[in-house]
Coordinates of C-alpha atoms and ligand atoms in Angstrom, one line a residue:
X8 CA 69.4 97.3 80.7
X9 CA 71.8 98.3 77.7
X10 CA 75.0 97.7 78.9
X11 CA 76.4 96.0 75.7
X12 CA 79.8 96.4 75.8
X13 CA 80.8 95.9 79.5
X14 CA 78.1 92.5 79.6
X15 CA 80.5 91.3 76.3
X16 CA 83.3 91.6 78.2
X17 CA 81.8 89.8 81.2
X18 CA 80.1 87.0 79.0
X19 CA 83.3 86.8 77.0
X20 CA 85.3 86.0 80.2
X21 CA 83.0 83.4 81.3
X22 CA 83.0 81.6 78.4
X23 CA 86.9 81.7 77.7
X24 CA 87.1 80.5 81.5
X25 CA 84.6 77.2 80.3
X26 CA 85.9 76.5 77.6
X27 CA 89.6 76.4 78.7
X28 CA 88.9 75.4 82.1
X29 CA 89.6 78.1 84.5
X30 CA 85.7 77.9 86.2
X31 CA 82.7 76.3 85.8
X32 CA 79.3 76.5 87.0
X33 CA 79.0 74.0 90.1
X34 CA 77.0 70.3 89.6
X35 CA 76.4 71.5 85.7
X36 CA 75.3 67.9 84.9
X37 CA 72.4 68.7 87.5
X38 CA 71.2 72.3 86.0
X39 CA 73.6 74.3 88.4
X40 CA 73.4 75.8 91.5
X41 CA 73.2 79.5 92.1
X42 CA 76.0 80.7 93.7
X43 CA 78.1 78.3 93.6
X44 CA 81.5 77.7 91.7
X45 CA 84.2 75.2 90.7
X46 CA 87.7 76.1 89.7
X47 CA 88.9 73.4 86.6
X48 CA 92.8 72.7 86.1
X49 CA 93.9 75.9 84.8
X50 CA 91.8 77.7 87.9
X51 CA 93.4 76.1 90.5
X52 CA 96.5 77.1 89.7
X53 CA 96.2 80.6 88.9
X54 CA 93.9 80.5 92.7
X55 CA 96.8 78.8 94.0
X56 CA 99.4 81.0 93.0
X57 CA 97.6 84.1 94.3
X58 CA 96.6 82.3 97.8
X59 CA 100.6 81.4 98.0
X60 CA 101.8 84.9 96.7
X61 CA 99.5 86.4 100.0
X62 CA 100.7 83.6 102.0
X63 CA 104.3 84.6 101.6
X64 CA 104.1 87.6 101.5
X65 CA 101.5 88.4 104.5
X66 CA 103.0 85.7 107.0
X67 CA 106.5 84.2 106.3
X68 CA 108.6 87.0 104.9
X69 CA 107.4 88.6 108.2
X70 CA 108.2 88.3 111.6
X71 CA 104.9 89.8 113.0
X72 CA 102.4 87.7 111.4
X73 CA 101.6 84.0 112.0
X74 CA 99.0 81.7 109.8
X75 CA 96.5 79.9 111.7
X76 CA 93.6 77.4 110.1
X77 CA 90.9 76.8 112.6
X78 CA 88.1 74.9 112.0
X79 CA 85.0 76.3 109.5
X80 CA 82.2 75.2 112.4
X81 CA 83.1 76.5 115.2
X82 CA 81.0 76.8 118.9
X83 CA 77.6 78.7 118.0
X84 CA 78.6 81.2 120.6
X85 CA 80.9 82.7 118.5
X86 CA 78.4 83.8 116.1
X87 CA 76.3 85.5 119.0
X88 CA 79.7 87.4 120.1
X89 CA 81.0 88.7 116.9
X90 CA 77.1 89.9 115.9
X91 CA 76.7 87.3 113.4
X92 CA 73.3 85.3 115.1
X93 CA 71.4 88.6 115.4
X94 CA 72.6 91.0 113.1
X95 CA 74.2 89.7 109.9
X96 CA 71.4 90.7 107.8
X97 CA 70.8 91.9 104.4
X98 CA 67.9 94.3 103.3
X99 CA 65.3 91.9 101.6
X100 CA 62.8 93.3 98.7
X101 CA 60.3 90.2 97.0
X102 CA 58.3 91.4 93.8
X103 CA 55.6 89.6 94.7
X104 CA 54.6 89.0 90.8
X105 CA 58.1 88.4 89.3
X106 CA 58.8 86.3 92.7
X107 CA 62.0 87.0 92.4
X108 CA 64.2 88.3 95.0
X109 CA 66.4 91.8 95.9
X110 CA 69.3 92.7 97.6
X111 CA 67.2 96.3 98.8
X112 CA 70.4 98.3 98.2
X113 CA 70.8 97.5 94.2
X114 CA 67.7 98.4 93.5
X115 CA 67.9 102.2 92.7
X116 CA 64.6 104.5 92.0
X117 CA 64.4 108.2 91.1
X118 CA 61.1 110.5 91.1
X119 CA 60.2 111.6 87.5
X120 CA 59.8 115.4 88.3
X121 CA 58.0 117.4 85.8
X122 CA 58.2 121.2 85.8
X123 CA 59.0 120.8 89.9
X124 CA 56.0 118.3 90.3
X125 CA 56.6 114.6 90.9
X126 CA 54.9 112.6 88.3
X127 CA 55.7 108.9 88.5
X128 CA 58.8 106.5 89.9
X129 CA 61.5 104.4 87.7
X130 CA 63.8 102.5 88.9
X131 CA 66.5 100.0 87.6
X132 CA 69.0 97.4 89.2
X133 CA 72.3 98.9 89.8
X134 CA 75.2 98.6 87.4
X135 CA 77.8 101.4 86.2
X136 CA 75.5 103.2 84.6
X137 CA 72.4 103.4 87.1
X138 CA 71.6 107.1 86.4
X139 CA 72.1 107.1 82.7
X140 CA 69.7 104.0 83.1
X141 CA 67.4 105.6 85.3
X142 CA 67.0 109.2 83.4
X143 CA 66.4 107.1 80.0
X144 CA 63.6 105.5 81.7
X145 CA 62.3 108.8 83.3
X146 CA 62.1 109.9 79.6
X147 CA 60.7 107.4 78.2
X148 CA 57.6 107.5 80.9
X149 CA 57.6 111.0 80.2
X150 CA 57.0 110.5 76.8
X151 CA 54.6 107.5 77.1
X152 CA 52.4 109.3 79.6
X153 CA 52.6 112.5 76.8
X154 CA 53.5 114.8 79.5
X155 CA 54.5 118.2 79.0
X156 CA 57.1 120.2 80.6
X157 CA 60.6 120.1 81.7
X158 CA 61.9 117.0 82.9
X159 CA 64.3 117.6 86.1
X160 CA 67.8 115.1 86.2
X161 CA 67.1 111.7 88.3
X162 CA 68.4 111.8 91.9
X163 CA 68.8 108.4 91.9
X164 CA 68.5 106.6 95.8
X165 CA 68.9 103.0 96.6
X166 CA 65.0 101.3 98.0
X167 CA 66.3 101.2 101.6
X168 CA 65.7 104.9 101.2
X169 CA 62.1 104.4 100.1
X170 CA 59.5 106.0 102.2
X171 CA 56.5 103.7 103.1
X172 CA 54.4 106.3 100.7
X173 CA 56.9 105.8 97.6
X174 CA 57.4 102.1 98.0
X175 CA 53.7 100.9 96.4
X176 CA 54.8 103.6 93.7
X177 CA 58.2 102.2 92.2
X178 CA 58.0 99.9 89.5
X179 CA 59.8 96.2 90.4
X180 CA 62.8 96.3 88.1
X181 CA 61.8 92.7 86.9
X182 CA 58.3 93.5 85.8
X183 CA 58.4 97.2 85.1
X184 CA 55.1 97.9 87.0
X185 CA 54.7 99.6 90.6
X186 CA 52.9 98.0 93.0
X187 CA 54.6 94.6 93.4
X188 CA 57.4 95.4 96.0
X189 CA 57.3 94.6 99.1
X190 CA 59.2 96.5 101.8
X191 CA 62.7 95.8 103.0
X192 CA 63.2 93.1 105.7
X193 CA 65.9 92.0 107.0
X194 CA 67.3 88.3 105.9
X195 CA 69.9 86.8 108.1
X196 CA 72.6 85.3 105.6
X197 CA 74.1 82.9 107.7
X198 CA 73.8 78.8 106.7
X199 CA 73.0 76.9 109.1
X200 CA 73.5 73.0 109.6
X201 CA 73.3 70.2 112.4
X202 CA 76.3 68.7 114.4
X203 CA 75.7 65.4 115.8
X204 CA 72.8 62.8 116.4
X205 CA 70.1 64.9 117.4
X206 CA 68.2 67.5 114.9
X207 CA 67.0 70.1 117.1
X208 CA 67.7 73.6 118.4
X209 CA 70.5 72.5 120.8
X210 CA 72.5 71.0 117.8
X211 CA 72.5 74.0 115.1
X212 CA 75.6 75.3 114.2
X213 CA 76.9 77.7 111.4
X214 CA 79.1 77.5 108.5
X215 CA 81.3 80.3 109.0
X216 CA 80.4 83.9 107.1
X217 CA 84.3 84.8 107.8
X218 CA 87.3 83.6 108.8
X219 CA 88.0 86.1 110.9
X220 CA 86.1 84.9 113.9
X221 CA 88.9 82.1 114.4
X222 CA 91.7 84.7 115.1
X223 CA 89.9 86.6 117.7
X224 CA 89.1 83.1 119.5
X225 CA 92.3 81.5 119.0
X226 CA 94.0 85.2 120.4
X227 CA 94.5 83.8 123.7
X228 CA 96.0 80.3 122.4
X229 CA 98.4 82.0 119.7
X230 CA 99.7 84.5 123.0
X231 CA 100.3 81.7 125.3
X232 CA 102.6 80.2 122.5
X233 CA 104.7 83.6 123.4
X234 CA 105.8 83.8 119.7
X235 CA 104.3 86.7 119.4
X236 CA 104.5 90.4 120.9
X237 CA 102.0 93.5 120.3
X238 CA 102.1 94.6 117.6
X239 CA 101.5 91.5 115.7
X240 CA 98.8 89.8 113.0
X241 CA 97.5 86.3 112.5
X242 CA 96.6 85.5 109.3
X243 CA 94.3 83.0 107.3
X244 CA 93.0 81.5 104.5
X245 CA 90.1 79.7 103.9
X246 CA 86.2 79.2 102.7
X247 CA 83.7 81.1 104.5
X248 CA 79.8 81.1 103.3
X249 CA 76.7 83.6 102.8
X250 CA 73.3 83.0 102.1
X251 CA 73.7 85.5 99.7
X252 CA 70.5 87.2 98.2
X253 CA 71.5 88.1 94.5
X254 CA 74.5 85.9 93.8
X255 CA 75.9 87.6 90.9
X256 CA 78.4 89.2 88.4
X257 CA 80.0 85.6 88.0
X258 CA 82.5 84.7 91.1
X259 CA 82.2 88.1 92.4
X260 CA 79.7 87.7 94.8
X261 CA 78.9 83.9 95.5
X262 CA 77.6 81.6 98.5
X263 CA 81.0 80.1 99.1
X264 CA 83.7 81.9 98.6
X265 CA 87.1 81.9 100.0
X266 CA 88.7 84.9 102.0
X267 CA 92.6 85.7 103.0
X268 CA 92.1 88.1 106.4
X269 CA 94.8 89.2 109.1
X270 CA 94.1 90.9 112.4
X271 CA 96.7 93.0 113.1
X272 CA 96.6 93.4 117.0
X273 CA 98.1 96.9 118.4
X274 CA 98.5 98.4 121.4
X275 CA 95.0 100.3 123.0
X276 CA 97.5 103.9 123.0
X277 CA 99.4 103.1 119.7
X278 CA 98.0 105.6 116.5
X279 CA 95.4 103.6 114.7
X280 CA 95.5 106.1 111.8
X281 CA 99.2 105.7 111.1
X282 CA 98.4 101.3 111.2
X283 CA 95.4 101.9 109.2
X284 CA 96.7 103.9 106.3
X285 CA 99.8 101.4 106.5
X286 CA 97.9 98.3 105.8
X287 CA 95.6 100.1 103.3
X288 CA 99.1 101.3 101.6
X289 CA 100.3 97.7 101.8
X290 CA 97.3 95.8 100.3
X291 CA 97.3 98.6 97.4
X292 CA 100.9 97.6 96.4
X293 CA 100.5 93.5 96.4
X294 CA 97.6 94.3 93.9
X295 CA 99.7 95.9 92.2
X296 CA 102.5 93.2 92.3
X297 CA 100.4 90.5 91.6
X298 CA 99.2 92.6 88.2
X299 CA 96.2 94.7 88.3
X300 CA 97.1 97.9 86.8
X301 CA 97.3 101.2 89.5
X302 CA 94.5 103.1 87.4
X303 CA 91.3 100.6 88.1
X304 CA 92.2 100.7 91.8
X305 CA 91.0 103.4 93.9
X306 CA 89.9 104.2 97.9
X307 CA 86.5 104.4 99.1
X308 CA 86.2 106.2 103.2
X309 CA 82.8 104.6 104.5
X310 CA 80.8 107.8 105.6
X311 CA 81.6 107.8 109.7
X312 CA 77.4 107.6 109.9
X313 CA 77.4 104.2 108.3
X314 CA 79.9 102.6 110.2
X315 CA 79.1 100.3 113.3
X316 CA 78.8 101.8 116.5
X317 CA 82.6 100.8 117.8
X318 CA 84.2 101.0 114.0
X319 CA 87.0 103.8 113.7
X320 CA 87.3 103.7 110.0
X321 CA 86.7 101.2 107.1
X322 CA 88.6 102.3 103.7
X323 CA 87.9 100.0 101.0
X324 CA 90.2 99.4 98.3
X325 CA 87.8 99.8 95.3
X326 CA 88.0 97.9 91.2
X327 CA 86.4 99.1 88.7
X328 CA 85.2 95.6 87.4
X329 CA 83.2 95.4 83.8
X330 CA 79.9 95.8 85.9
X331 CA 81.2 98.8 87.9
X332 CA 83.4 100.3 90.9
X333 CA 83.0 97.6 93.1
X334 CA 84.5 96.7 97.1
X335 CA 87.7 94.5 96.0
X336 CA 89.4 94.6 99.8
X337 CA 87.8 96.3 103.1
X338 CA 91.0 97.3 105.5
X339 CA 88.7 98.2 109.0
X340 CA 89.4 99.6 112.2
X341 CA 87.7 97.5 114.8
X342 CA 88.9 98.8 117.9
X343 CA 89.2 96.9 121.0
X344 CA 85.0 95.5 120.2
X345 CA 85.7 92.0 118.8
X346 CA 88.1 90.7 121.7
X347 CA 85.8 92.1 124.2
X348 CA 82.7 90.6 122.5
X349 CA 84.5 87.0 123.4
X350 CA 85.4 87.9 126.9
X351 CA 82.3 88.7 127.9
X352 CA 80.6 86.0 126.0
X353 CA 83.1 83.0 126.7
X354 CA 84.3 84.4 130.1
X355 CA 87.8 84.1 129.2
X356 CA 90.1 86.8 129.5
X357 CA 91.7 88.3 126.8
X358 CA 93.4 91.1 128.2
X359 CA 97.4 91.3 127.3
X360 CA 100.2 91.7 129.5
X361 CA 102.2 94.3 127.7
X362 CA 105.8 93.6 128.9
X363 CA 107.7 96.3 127.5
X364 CA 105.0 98.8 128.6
X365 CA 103.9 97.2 132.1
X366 CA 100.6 97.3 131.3
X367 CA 97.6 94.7 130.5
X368 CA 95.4 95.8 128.2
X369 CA 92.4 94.9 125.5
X370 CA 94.3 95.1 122.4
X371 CA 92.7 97.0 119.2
X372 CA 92.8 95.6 115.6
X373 CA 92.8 96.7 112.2
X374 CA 92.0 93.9 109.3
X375 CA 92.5 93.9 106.2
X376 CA 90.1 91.2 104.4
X377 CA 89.6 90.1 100.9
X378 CA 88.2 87.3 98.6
X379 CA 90.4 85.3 96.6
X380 CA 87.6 84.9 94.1
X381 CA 87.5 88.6 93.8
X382 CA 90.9 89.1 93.2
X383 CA 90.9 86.1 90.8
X384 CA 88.3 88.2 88.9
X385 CA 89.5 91.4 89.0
X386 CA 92.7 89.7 87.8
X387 CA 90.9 88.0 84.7
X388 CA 89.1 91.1 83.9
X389 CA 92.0 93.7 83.7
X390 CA 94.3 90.9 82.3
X391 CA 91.4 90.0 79.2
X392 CA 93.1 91.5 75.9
X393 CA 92.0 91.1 72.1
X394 CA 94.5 92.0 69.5
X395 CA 95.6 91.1 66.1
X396 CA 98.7 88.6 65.4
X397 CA 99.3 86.9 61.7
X398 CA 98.3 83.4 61.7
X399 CA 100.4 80.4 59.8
X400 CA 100.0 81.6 56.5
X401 CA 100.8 85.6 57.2
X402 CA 97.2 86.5 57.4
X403 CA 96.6 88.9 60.2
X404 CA 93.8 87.7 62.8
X405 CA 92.5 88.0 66.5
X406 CA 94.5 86.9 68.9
X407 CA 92.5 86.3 72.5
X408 CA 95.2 86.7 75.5
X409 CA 95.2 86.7 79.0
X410 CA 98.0 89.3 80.2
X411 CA 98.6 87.7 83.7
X412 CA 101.6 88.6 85.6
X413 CA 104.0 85.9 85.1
X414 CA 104.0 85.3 89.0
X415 CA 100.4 84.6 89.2
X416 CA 100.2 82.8 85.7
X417 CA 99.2 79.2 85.6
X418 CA 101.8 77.3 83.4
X419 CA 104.7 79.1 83.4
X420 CA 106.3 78.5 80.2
X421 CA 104.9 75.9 77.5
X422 CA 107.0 73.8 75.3
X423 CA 106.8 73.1 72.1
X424 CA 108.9 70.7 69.3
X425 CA 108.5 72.2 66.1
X426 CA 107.1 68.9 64.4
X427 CA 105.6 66.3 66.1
X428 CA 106.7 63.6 63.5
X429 CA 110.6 64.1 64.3
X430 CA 111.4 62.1 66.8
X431 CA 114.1 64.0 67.6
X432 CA 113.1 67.0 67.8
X433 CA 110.4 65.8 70.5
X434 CA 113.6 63.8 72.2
X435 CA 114.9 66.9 72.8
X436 CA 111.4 68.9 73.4
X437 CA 110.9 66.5 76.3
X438 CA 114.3 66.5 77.5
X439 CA 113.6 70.5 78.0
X440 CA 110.9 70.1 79.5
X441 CA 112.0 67.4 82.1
X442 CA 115.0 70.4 82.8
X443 CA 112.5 73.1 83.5
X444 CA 109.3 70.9 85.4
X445 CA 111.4 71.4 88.5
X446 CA 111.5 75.3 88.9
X447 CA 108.3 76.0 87.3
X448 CA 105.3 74.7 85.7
X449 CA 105.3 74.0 82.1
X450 CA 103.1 72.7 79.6
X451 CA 104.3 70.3 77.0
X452 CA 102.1 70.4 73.3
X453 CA 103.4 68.8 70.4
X454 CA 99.1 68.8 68.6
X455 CA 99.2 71.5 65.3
X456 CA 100.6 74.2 63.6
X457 CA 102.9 76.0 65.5
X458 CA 101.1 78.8 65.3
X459 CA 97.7 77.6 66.7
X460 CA 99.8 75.7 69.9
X461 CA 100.9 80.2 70.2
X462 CA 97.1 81.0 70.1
X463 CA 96.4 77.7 72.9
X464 CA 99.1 79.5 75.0
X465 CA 98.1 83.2 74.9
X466 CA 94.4 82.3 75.5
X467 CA 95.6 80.6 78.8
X468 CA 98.0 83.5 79.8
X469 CA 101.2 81.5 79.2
X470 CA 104.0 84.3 79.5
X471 CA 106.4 82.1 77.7
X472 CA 106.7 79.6 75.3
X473 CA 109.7 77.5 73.8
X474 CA 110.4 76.0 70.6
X475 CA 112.5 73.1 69.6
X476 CA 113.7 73.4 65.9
X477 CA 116.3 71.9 63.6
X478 CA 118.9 74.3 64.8
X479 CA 118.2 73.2 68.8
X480 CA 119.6 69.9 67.3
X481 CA 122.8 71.8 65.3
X482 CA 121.8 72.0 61.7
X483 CA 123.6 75.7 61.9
X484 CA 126.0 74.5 65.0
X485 CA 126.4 77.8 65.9
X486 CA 122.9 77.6 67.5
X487 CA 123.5 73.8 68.2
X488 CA 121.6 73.5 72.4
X489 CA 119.9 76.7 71.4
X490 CA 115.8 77.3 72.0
X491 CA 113.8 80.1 70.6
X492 CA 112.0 81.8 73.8
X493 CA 108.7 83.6 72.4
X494 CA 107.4 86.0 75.3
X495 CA 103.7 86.2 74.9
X496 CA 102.9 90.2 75.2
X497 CA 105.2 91.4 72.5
X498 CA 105.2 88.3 70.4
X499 CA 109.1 88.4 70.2
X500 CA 111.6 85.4 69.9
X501 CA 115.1 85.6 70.9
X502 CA 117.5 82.3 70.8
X503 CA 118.6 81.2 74.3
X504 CA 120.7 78.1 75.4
X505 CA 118.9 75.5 76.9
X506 CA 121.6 75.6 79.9
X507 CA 120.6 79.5 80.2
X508 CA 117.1 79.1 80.4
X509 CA 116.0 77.7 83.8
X510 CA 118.1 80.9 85.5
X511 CA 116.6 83.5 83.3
X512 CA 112.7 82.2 83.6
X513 CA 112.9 82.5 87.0
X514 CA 114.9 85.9 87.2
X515 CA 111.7 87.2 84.7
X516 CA 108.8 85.6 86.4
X517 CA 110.0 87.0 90.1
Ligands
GAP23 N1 85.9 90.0 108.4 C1 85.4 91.1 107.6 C2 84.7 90.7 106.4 O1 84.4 89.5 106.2 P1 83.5 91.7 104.3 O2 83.6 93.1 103.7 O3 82.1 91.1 104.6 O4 84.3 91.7 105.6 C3 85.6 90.9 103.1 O5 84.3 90.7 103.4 C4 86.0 90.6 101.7 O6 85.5 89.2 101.4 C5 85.3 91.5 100.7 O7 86.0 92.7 100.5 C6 85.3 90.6 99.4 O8 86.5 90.7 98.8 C7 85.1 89.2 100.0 N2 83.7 88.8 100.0 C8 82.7 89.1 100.8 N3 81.5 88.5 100.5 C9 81.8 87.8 99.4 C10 81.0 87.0 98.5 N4 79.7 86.7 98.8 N5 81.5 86.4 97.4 C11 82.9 86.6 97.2 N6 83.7 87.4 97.9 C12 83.1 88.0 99.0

């Protein structure tokens, strides 16, 4: 497929995050393992930062969510309650000549119609440009077959729509030829493993595909505490996993991923509609505070024919990621299903004595659910920036940088004495640094030109770097105790006292 541009950007992110250590492939050493991801220094911080920024925000600035952890395997029944065992299925296609493997629903075909007669499929993997894709390719078998006429637009459909006629008909996107494609089936994505001695059917158990499973079980504990009172959420974080078909697009879809999710519990007569648009609302502004810019975010309404049977409404808050508009955070309406699932399948009861209303009832939910990894990208993607900065010598070249948010940014502010031979100058560097390490995280470098140590900074996202000089130590004593603070975006240095500059960091990252 020719996507050249958006591809570069992709591969260009991957490889700044390798070589500067934000991710790397899992076991490398071993050849890989699809699907599967590691976060290096700089990765864990910027993950960290955005799991804490959720954290306080979602739970303790407010007094109607709690956090809970529960364990990743949990009893196998929960998986039959919530749907999981029988129905957590993704529609399979195998070419059987390629053997490779299809999520059904990115594979996208189109009729070639020919003066209002049908004569051949195409049909291409989906990316942001499937029917551009897809009408090249009708031309192009157009003109191959030399047939005459006037070739209609593609209407492209995705190959769960495939009829069992068409199906034999569509070429296999990884071979180009019809014929090859089986039909979709569905492939249950749950892993399974083996608690305890024995390996047999009585021991299986699953890793979990969500977290949310633990709030609905742990419901009845987290009420009996009597900390909390309709309406209220309970939050998590923490790594769920999917036997995912097509891992792909880097960390955006992966086998083990990590998700931040809150049920929000509310009262079986309160006005889902007014909760649902408010936690929709709400997860669109901490994007936005944690950096991604308002015009790659939009809202996508799941057509009410597609939704489960006891879903009110699912609106998902949409990027538009290199690759495409793509799911960044689902907020659903679950009704009162999920709590009911687990009463009738663990014989507890769930119901909730309402005390202001006098009333017990099955509460409903809405949850809003996301992937940290997805956020992470989506924040590496809009935050990727090329421009052009003077080196050393004057000479104007590309500069890489990573515009992150100074709240989410890794290292907060670097350090740097302007000569590494000066011993006082790094005296004093390091003194700085021991002042600031406290309040934030900072990055001492003393290696190169001054200039280059800039470049290090900017590739990393660094929002702020400070340099030592002569005059820190008084050779003008006017500016004796005195720092220049570069900020990374605009390139601009002002002088700041070393006593000032703890206070105003922090006042700039919050
Ligand atoms: N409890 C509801 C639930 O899990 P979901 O839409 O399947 O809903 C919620 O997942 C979010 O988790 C998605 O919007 C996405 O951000 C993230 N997510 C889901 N599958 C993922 C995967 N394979 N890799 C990375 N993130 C994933």
């Amino acid at each position: 497929m020719a996507e050249p541009k958006t591809n570069e950007l992709m591969e260009k992110i991957v490889s700044l995050c390798k070589r500067r250590g934000f991710i790397f492939q899992s076991s490398e050493i071993y050849g890989g393992i699809n699907g599967f991801w590691d976060y290096g220094p700089l990765g864990v911080e910027l993950k960290k930062n955005i799991r804490d920024r959720w954290w306080d925000d979602m739970v303790r600035r407010r007094d109607d969510v709690v956090g809970l952890e529960s364990s990743i395997i949990m009893h196998p029944k929960v998986w039959e309650a919530s749907g999981h065992v029988g129905g957590f299925t993704d529609p399979m296609v195998d070419c059987k000549a390629s053997k490779q493997r299809f999520r059904a629903d990115q594979i996208f075909f189109a009729a070639v119609i020919v003066d209002g007669k049908t004569a051949g499929y195409v049909s291409a993997l989906e990316s942001d440009r499937t029917t551009e894709d897809l009408q090249e390719k009708a031309e192009t078998f157009k003109r191959k077959k030399a047939i005459q006429g006037k070739l209609e637009p593609v209407q492209p459909r995705d190959f769960t729509e495939a009829t069992a006629e068409q199906i034999p008909l569509i070429p296999s996107p990884a071979t180009g030829e019809p014929g090859s494609l089986t039909p979709p089936r569905g492939f249950n994505m749950m892993l399974e493993t083996n608690v305890g001695a024995l390996r047999d059917e009585s021991s299986v158990a699953y890793l979990r595909p969500e977290t949310a499973q633990g709030m609905f079980a742990d419901f009845k504990a987290i009420v009996d505490t009597g900390r909390v009172k309709i309406p209220f959420g309970i939050a998590q974080i923490g790594k769920s996993f999917r036997n995912e078909i097509t891992p792909r697009n880097f960390i955006f879809r992966s086998r083990e991923f990590e998700q931040m999710e809150m049920e929000y519990f509310i009262s079986d007569e309160d006005d889902w509609q007014k909760w649902h648009r408010y936690w929709i609302d709400w997860c669109r502004d901490w994007l936005l505070s944690v950096g991604l810019p308002a015009n790659l975010l939009s809202e996508y309404d799941h057509p009410k024919e597609k939704l489960a049977f006891y879903s009110r409404g699912t609106t998902d808050i949409m990027f538009q990621f290199p690759f495409g508009v793509q799911e960044l955070w689902g907020v659903a309406a679950r009704g009162d299903y999920d709590l009911s699932q687990h009463a009738k399948f663990s014989g507890a009861s769930l119901v909730y004595f309402d005390e202001a209303a006098k009333r017990r009832y099955i509460p409903h939910v809405i949850e809003p659910a996301v992937g940290i990894d997805r956020i992470l990208l989506a924040i590496l993607c809009s935050a990727y920036c090329e421009d052009e900065a003077p080196d050393d010598k004057g000479k104007m070249e590309t500069r890489i940088v990573l515009k992150f948010h100074p709240r989410i940014a890794p290292i907060k502010v670097a350090i740097f004495p302007l000569l590494k031979n000066k011993p006082e100058l790094v005296k004093k560097a390091q003194a700085v640094r021991d002042l600031l390490r406290p309040h934030l995280t900072v990055f001492y470098d003393e290696a190169g030109a001054i200039g280059r140590r800039y470049r290090r900074q900017d590739e990393i996202g660094t929002p702020f770097g400070v340099t030592i000089d002569f005059d820190t130590l008084g050779e003008k004593p006017e500016l004796l105790d005195t720092v220049t603070l570069r900020e990374r975006d605009s390139m601009q240095q002002t002088r700041v006292k070393i006593s000032e500059l703890a206070p105003l960091l922090l006042d700039k990252i919050r």
